[in-house]
mmCIF file of N, CA, C and O and ligand atoms in Angstrom:
data_model
loop_
_atom_site.group_PDB
_atom_site.id
_atom_site.type_symbol
_atom_site.label_atom_id
_atom_site.label_comp_id
_atom_site.label_asym_id
_atom_site.label_seq_id
_atom_site.Cartn_x
_atom_site.Cartn_y
_atom_site.Cartn_z
ATOM 1 N N MET A 14 -27.429 -6.827 8.899
ATOM 2 C CA MET A 14 -26.403 -7.056 7.871
ATOM 3 C C MET A 14 -24.999 -6.758 8.419
ATOM 4 O O MET A 14 -24.784 -5.746 9.041
ATOM 5 N N THR A 15 -24.110 -7.628 8.146
ATOM 6 C CA THR A 15 -22.739 -7.402 8.587
ATOM 7 C C THR A 15 -21.832 -7.275 7.366
ATOM 8 O O THR A 15 -21.750 -8.187 6.562
ATOM 9 N N ALA A 16 -21.213 -6.140 7.260
ATOM 10 C CA ALA A 16 -20.315 -5.921 6.134
ATOM 11 C C ALA A 16 -18.966 -6.565 6.428
ATOM 12 O O ALA A 16 -18.103 -5.990 7.055
ATOM 13 N N ARG A 17 -18.836 -7.754 5.960
ATOM 14 C CA ARG A 17 -17.585 -8.451 6.248
ATOM 15 C C ARG A 17 -16.986 -9.026 4.972
ATOM 16 O O ARG A 17 -16.877 -10.230 4.796
ATOM 17 N N SER A 18 -16.614 -8.145 4.078
ATOM 18 C CA SER A 18 -16.019 -8.604 2.819
ATOM 19 C C SER A 18 -14.534 -8.283 2.814
ATOM 20 O O SER A 18 -14.033 -7.580 1.982
ATOM 21 N N HIS A 19 -13.870 -8.757 3.803
ATOM 22 C CA HIS A 19 -12.448 -8.438 3.931
ATOM 23 C C HIS A 19 -11.581 -9.657 3.671
ATOM 24 O O HIS A 19 -10.390 -9.655 3.833
ATOM 25 N N GLU A 20 -12.213 -10.727 3.261
ATOM 26 C CA GLU A 20 -11.436 -11.937 3.068
ATOM 27 C C GLU A 20 -11.218 -12.207 1.589
ATOM 28 O O GLU A 20 -12.116 -12.625 0.879
ATOM 29 N N ALA A 21 -10.011 -11.941 1.145
ATOM 30 C CA ALA A 21 -9.666 -12.216 -0.241
ATOM 31 C C ALA A 21 -9.068 -13.614 -0.313
ATOM 32 O O ALA A 21 -7.924 -13.825 0.030
ATOM 33 N N SER A 22 -9.864 -14.542 -0.737
ATOM 34 C CA SER A 22 -9.377 -15.919 -0.726
ATOM 35 C C SER A 22 -8.755 -16.309 -2.064
ATOM 36 O O SER A 22 -7.625 -16.766 -2.121
ATOM 37 N N ALA A 23 -9.471 -16.102 -3.140
ATOM 38 C CA ALA A 23 -8.955 -16.535 -4.436
ATOM 39 C C ALA A 23 -8.389 -15.370 -5.211
ATOM 40 O O ALA A 23 -8.935 -14.933 -6.210
ATOM 41 N N ARG A 24 -7.300 -14.844 -4.733
ATOM 42 C CA ARG A 24 -6.664 -13.742 -5.456
ATOM 43 C C ARG A 24 -5.164 -13.982 -5.507
ATOM 44 O O ARG A 24 -4.413 -13.530 -4.664
ATOM 45 N N LYS A 25 -4.735 -14.720 -6.507
ATOM 46 C CA LYS A 25 -3.319 -15.101 -6.558
ATOM 47 C C LYS A 25 -2.547 -14.281 -7.578
ATOM 48 O O LYS A 25 -1.345 -14.215 -7.534
ATOM 49 N N ASN A 26 -3.252 -13.676 -8.500
ATOM 50 C CA ASN A 26 -2.560 -12.898 -9.522
ATOM 51 C C ASN A 26 -2.215 -11.499 -9.038
ATOM 52 O O ASN A 26 -1.675 -10.695 -9.768
ATOM 53 N N PHE A 27 -2.531 -11.244 -7.830
ATOM 54 C CA PHE A 27 -2.329 -9.934 -7.252
ATOM 55 C C PHE A 27 -0.925 -9.855 -6.668
ATOM 56 O O PHE A 27 -0.646 -10.367 -5.601
ATOM 57 N N MET A 28 0.008 -9.279 -7.418
ATOM 58 C CA MET A 28 1.397 -9.233 -6.970
ATOM 59 C C MET A 28 1.954 -7.811 -6.994
ATOM 60 O O MET A 28 2.574 -7.383 -7.961
ATOM 61 N N PRO A 29 1.731 -7.079 -5.987
ATOM 62 C CA PRO A 29 2.266 -5.725 -5.930
ATOM 63 C C PRO A 29 3.752 -5.730 -5.605
ATOM 64 O O PRO A 29 4.291 -6.710 -5.105
ATOM 65 N N GLN A 30 4.391 -4.635 -5.871
ATOM 66 C CA GLN A 30 5.810 -4.544 -5.576
ATOM 67 C C GLN A 30 6.060 -3.550 -4.463
ATOM 68 O O GLN A 30 5.332 -2.588 -4.293
ATOM 69 N N GLY A 31 7.096 -3.831 -3.733
ATOM 70 C CA GLY A 31 7.449 -2.943 -2.641
ATOM 71 C C GLY A 31 8.953 -2.905 -2.477
ATOM 72 O O GLY A 31 9.687 -3.613 -3.164
ATOM 73 N N TYR A 32 9.395 -2.091 -1.581
ATOM 74 C CA TYR A 32 10.829 -1.958 -1.356
ATOM 75 C C TYR A 32 11.213 -2.709 -0.093
ATOM 76 O O TYR A 32 10.667 -2.485 0.980
ATOM 77 N N CYS A 33 12.156 -3.610 -0.250
ATOM 78 C CA CYS A 33 12.637 -4.358 0.905
ATOM 79 C C CYS A 33 13.853 -3.642 1.481
ATOM 80 O O CYS A 33 14.835 -3.404 0.779
ATOM 81 N N VAL A 34 13.769 -3.305 2.748
ATOM 82 C CA VAL A 34 14.856 -2.546 3.370
ATOM 83 C C VAL A 34 16.070 -3.431 3.627
ATOM 84 O O VAL A 34 17.181 -2.950 3.796
ATOM 85 N N LYS A 35 15.843 -4.707 3.670
ATOM 86 C CA LYS A 35 16.954 -5.619 3.938
ATOM 87 C C LYS A 35 17.727 -5.935 2.669
ATOM 88 O O LYS A 35 18.950 -5.941 2.646
ATOM 89 N N CYS A 36 17.001 -6.199 1.607
ATOM 90 C CA CYS A 36 17.642 -6.478 0.326
ATOM 91 C C CYS A 36 18.052 -5.186 -0.376
ATOM 92 O O CYS A 36 18.847 -5.198 -1.302
ATOM 93 N N LYS A 37 17.462 -4.098 0.073
ATOM 94 C CA LYS A 37 17.691 -2.801 -0.554
ATOM 95 C C LYS A 37 17.371 -2.852 -2.040
ATOM 96 O O LYS A 37 18.140 -2.411 -2.892
ATOM 97 N N ALA A 38 16.250 -3.434 -2.326
ATOM 98 C CA ALA A 38 15.825 -3.555 -3.710
ATOM 99 C C ALA A 38 14.313 -3.694 -3.773
ATOM 100 O O ALA A 38 13.666 -4.007 -2.776
ATOM 101 N N LYS A 39 13.823 -3.471 -4.965
ATOM 102 C CA LYS A 39 12.387 -3.650 -5.161
ATOM 103 C C LYS A 39 12.078 -5.117 -5.329
ATOM 104 O O LYS A 39 12.741 -5.821 -6.081
ATOM 105 N N LYS A 40 11.072 -5.555 -4.604
ATOM 106 C CA LYS A 40 10.712 -6.973 -4.669
ATOM 107 C C LYS A 40 9.212 -7.111 -4.792
ATOM 108 O O LYS A 40 8.456 -6.217 -4.427
ATOM 109 N N GLU A 41 8.818 -8.259 -5.275
ATOM 110 C CA GLU A 41 7.394 -8.553 -5.258
ATOM 111 C C GLU A 41 6.985 -8.866 -3.831
ATOM 112 O O GLU A 41 7.694 -9.545 -3.099
ATOM 113 N N ILE A 42 5.845 -8.366 -3.474
ATOM 114 C CA ILE A 42 5.366 -8.640 -2.125
ATOM 115 C C ILE A 42 4.568 -9.941 -2.149
ATOM 116 O O ILE A 42 3.545 -10.041 -2.813
ATOM 117 N N VAL A 43 5.070 -10.909 -1.434
ATOM 118 C CA VAL A 43 4.343 -12.171 -1.358
ATOM 119 C C VAL A 43 3.426 -12.166 -0.140
ATOM 120 O O VAL A 43 3.669 -11.450 0.829
ATOM 121 N N ASP A 44 2.419 -12.977 -0.216
ATOM 122 C CA ASP A 44 1.402 -13.021 0.848
ATOM 123 C C ASP A 44 0.819 -11.635 1.095
ATOM 124 O O ASP A 44 0.578 -11.240 2.232
ATOM 125 N N ALA A 45 0.646 -10.908 0.018
ATOM 126 C CA ALA A 45 0.178 -9.536 0.146
ATOM 127 C C ALA A 45 -1.273 -9.481 0.601
ATOM 128 O O ALA A 45 -2.131 -10.174 0.074
ATOM 129 N N VAL A 46 -1.475 -8.665 1.589
ATOM 130 C CA VAL A 46 -2.826 -8.472 2.106
ATOM 131 C C VAL A 46 -3.121 -6.980 2.102
ATOM 132 O O VAL A 46 -2.322 -6.183 2.588
ATOM 133 N N GLU A 47 -4.244 -6.645 1.547
ATOM 134 C CA GLU A 47 -4.613 -5.236 1.528
ATOM 135 C C GLU A 47 -5.258 -4.861 2.851
ATOM 136 O O GLU A 47 -6.156 -5.540 3.329
ATOM 137 N N GLU A 48 -4.769 -3.777 3.394
ATOM 138 C CA GLU A 48 -5.315 -3.332 4.672
ATOM 139 C C GLU A 48 -5.695 -1.867 4.593
ATOM 140 O O GLU A 48 -5.074 -1.091 3.891
ATOM 141 N N THR A 49 -6.684 -1.516 5.350
ATOM 142 C CA THR A 49 -7.056 -0.108 5.441
ATOM 143 C C THR A 49 -6.625 0.411 6.802
ATOM 144 O O THR A 49 -6.969 -0.145 7.840
ATOM 145 N N MET A 50 -5.857 1.463 6.759
ATOM 146 C CA MET A 50 -5.335 2.001 8.011
ATOM 147 C C MET A 50 -6.371 2.902 8.677
ATOM 148 O O MET A 50 -7.436 3.179 8.144
ATOM 149 N N LYS A 51 -5.993 3.353 9.854
ATOM 150 C CA LYS A 51 -6.912 4.173 10.645
ATOM 151 C C LYS A 51 -7.333 5.436 9.919
ATOM 152 O O LYS A 51 -8.452 5.890 10.033
ATOM 153 N N ASN A 52 -6.386 6.030 9.205
ATOM 154 C CA ASN A 52 -6.684 7.288 8.530
ATOM 155 C C ASN A 52 -7.404 7.089 7.204
ATOM 156 O O ASN A 52 -7.546 8.021 6.421
ATOM 157 N N GLY A 53 -7.812 5.875 6.944
ATOM 158 C CA GLY A 53 -8.601 5.628 5.738
ATOM 159 C C GLY A 53 -7.780 5.277 4.518
ATOM 160 O O GLY A 53 -8.306 4.970 3.467
ATOM 161 N N ARG A 54 -6.469 5.306 4.680
ATOM 162 C CA ARG A 54 -5.608 4.984 3.555
ATOM 163 C C ARG A 54 -5.445 3.489 3.427
ATOM 164 O O ARG A 54 -5.426 2.770 4.419
ATOM 165 N N LYS A 55 -5.242 3.059 2.192
ATOM 166 C CA LYS A 55 -5.047 1.632 1.977
ATOM 167 C C LYS A 55 -3.567 1.315 1.907
ATOM 168 O O LYS A 55 -2.770 2.097 1.415
ATOM 169 N N ALA A 56 -3.237 0.155 2.393
ATOM 170 C CA ALA A 56 -1.848 -0.271 2.384
ATOM 171 C C ALA A 56 -1.786 -1.759 2.094
ATOM 172 O O ALA A 56 -2.755 -2.494 2.287
ATOM 173 N N ILE A 57 -0.631 -2.171 1.606
ATOM 174 C CA ILE A 57 -0.423 -3.587 1.343
ATOM 175 C C ILE A 57 0.647 -4.111 2.279
ATOM 176 O O ILE A 57 1.707 -3.512 2.425
ATOM 177 N N LYS A 58 0.332 -5.189 2.910
ATOM 178 C CA LYS A 58 1.272 -5.784 3.845
ATOM 179 C C LYS A 58 1.617 -7.177 3.348
ATOM 180 O O LYS A 58 0.730 -7.945 2.977
ATOM 181 N N GLY A 59 2.907 -7.473 3.343
ATOM 182 C CA GLY A 59 3.305 -8.782 2.861
ATOM 183 C C GLY A 59 4.736 -9.099 3.253
ATOM 184 O O GLY A 59 5.273 -8.514 4.184
ATOM 185 N N LYS A 60 5.331 -9.997 2.502
ATOM 186 C CA LYS A 60 6.692 -10.411 2.831
ATOM 187 C C LYS A 60 7.575 -10.345 1.617
ATOM 188 O O LYS A 60 7.125 -10.509 0.489
ATOM 189 N N CYS A 61 8.856 -10.172 1.883
ATOM 190 C CA CYS A 61 9.845 -10.216 0.827
ATOM 191 C C CYS A 61 10.069 -11.670 0.428
ATOM 192 O O CYS A 61 10.235 -12.524 1.292
ATOM 193 N N PRO A 62 10.069 -11.955 -0.875
ATOM 194 C CA PRO A 62 10.241 -13.341 -1.325
ATOM 195 C C PRO A 62 11.647 -13.876 -1.092
ATOM 196 O O PRO A 62 11.876 -15.073 -1.097
ATOM 197 N N THR A 63 12.579 -12.981 -0.889
ATOM 198 C CA THR A 63 13.971 -13.401 -0.720
ATOM 199 C C THR A 63 14.339 -13.632 0.739
ATOM 200 O O THR A 63 14.865 -14.679 1.105
ATOM 201 N N CYS A 64 14.065 -12.641 1.579
ATOM 202 C CA CYS A 64 14.526 -12.745 2.955
ATOM 203 C C CYS A 64 13.376 -12.886 3.952
ATOM 204 O O CYS A 64 13.601 -13.196 5.112
ATOM 205 N N GLY A 65 12.183 -12.659 3.495
ATOM 206 C CA GLY A 65 11.042 -12.867 4.382
ATOM 207 C C GLY A 65 10.732 -11.696 5.294
ATOM 208 O O GLY A 65 9.909 -11.797 6.187
ATOM 209 N N THR A 66 11.402 -10.583 5.048
ATOM 210 C CA THR A 66 11.134 -9.398 5.842
ATOM 211 C C THR A 66 9.740 -8.859 5.524
ATOM 212 O O THR A 66 9.313 -8.884 4.378
ATOM 213 N N VAL A 67 9.076 -8.414 6.549
ATOM 214 C CA VAL A 67 7.739 -7.860 6.351
ATOM 215 C C VAL A 67 7.825 -6.553 5.573
ATOM 216 O O VAL A 67 8.595 -5.665 5.921
ATOM 217 N N MET A 68 7.061 -6.494 4.502
ATOM 218 C CA MET A 68 7.052 -5.288 3.685
ATOM 219 C C MET A 68 5.705 -4.603 3.813
ATOM 220 O O MET A 68 4.678 -5.238 3.983
ATOM 221 N N PHE A 69 5.772 -3.301 3.706
ATOM 222 C CA PHE A 69 4.572 -2.519 3.883
ATOM 223 C C PHE A 69 4.547 -1.440 2.829
ATOM 224 O O PHE A 69 5.469 -0.649 2.714
ATOM 225 N N LYS A 70 3.501 -1.445 2.040
ATOM 226 C CA LYS A 70 3.427 -0.440 0.987
ATOM 227 C C LYS A 70 2.135 0.342 1.125
ATOM 228 O O LYS A 70 1.050 -0.237 1.125
ATOM 229 N N ILE A 71 2.285 1.630 1.242
ATOM 230 C CA ILE A 71 1.109 2.476 1.376
ATOM 231 C C ILE A 71 0.601 2.858 -0.008
ATOM 232 O O ILE A 71 1.350 3.367 -0.832
ATOM 233 N N LEU A 72 -0.648 2.566 -0.246
ATOM 234 C CA LEU A 72 -1.209 2.868 -1.555
ATOM 235 C C LEU A 72 -1.680 4.310 -1.629
ATOM 236 O O LEU A 72 -1.648 4.931 -2.670
ATOM 237 N N GLY A 73 -2.137 4.836 -0.529
ATOM 238 C CA GLY A 73 -2.568 6.234 -0.531
ATOM 239 C C GLY A 73 -3.967 6.391 -1.090
ATOM 240 O O GLY A 73 -4.153 6.437 -2.298
ATOM 241 N N GLY A 74 -4.936 6.415 -0.225
ATOM 242 C CA GLY A 74 -6.320 6.577 -0.657
ATOM 243 C C GLY A 74 -6.571 7.967 -1.187
ATOM 244 O O GLY A 74 -7.227 8.166 -2.197
ATOM 245 N N LYS A 75 -5.992 8.932 -0.517
ATOM 246 C CA LYS A 75 -6.148 10.315 -0.952
ATOM 247 C C LYS A 75 -4.870 10.772 -1.636
ATOM 248 O O LYS A 75 -3.804 10.744 -1.042
ATOM 249 N N ALA A 76 -4.980 11.190 -2.856
ATOM 250 C CA ALA A 76 -3.807 11.656 -3.592
ATOM 251 C C ALA A 76 -3.316 12.975 -3.000
ATOM 252 O O ALA A 76 -4.064 13.929 -2.909
ATOM 253 N N PRO A 77 -2.066 13.009 -2.607
ATOM 254 C CA PRO A 77 -1.511 14.207 -1.971
ATOM 255 C C PRO A 77 -1.167 15.309 -2.964
ATOM 256 O O PRO A 77 -0.699 16.358 -2.580
ATOM 257 N N ALA A 78 -1.423 15.091 -4.236
ATOM 258 C CA ALA A 78 -1.183 16.098 -5.276
ATOM 259 C C ALA A 78 0.238 16.657 -5.200
ATOM 260 O O ALA A 78 0.475 17.756 -4.738
ATOM 261 N N SER A 79 1.176 15.864 -5.659
ATOM 262 C CA SER A 79 2.565 16.274 -5.592
ATOM 263 C C SER A 79 2.918 17.237 -6.725
ATOM 264 O O SER A 79 2.846 16.896 -7.889
ATOM 265 N N SER A 80 3.300 18.420 -6.364
ATOM 266 C CA SER A 80 3.708 19.475 -7.289
ATOM 267 C C SER A 80 2.750 19.623 -8.476
ATOM 268 O O SER A 80 3.126 19.443 -9.622
ATOM 269 N N GLY A 81 1.531 19.908 -8.164
ATOM 270 C CA GLY A 81 0.558 20.127 -9.234
ATOM 271 C C GLY A 81 0.362 21.609 -9.460
ATOM 272 O O GLY A 81 1.287 22.299 -9.869
ATOM 273 N N THR A 82 -0.829 22.092 -9.156
ATOM 274 C CA THR A 82 -1.081 23.523 -9.307
ATOM 275 C C THR A 82 -0.745 24.227 -7.999
ATOM 276 O O THR A 82 -1.221 23.834 -6.946
ATOM 277 N N PRO A 83 0.106 25.229 -8.069
ATOM 278 C CA PRO A 83 0.468 25.976 -6.858
ATOM 279 C C PRO A 83 -0.725 26.759 -6.321
ATOM 280 O O PRO A 83 -1.365 27.495 -7.058
ATOM 281 N N ALA A 84 -0.992 26.522 -5.040
ATOM 282 C CA ALA A 84 -2.151 27.177 -4.450
ATOM 283 C C ALA A 84 -1.831 28.615 -4.055
ATOM 284 O O ALA A 84 -1.567 28.913 -2.915
ATOM 285 N N THR A 85 -1.835 29.475 -5.046
ATOM 286 C CA THR A 85 -1.582 30.890 -4.772
ATOM 287 C C THR A 85 -2.882 31.669 -4.922
ATOM 288 O O THR A 85 -3.424 31.750 -6.020
ATOM 289 N N PRO A 86 -3.368 32.187 -3.849
ATOM 290 C CA PRO A 86 -4.617 32.956 -3.894
ATOM 291 C C PRO A 86 -4.428 34.265 -4.634
ATOM 292 O O PRO A 86 -3.405 34.932 -4.500
ATOM 293 N N PRO A 87 -5.381 34.603 -5.469
ATOM 294 C CA PRO A 87 -5.280 35.855 -6.245
ATOM 295 C C PRO A 87 -5.324 37.083 -5.331
ATOM 296 O O PRO A 87 -6.175 37.184 -4.464
ATOM 297 N N ALA A 88 -4.390 37.966 -5.559
ATOM 298 C CA ALA A 88 -4.325 39.159 -4.714
ATOM 299 C C ALA A 88 -5.486 40.093 -5.035
ATOM 300 O O ALA A 88 -5.629 40.577 -6.158
ATOM 301 N N SER A 89 -6.326 40.280 -4.071
ATOM 302 C CA SER A 89 -7.474 41.167 -4.282
ATOM 303 C C SER A 89 -7.252 42.489 -3.573
ATOM 304 O O SER A 89 -7.460 42.612 -2.394
ATOM 305 N N GLN A 90 -6.772 43.436 -4.305
ATOM 306 C CA GLN A 90 -6.533 44.800 -3.820
ATOM 307 C C GLN A 90 -5.372 45.420 -4.559
ATOM 308 O O GLN A 90 -4.323 44.820 -4.588
HETATM 309 ZN ZN1 LIG B 126 14.268 -8.843 1.254
#
């Protein structure tokens, strides 16, 4: 068995947004392709609809828990 389900052919309603460094604005990412990076995180790679600059948006497979519960160990003693 070969696990080769990486080809998203009929997915046109999938329009994520990203930040274009050239336009300095948020844009829809066209030709968006979901990729999994080496560290296991998912990212979206595509192009800016205005200038065609390659855009890259990291989705983050593992939530980094931004300012949630402070990890303070209880003082035992
Ligand atoms: Zn742009």
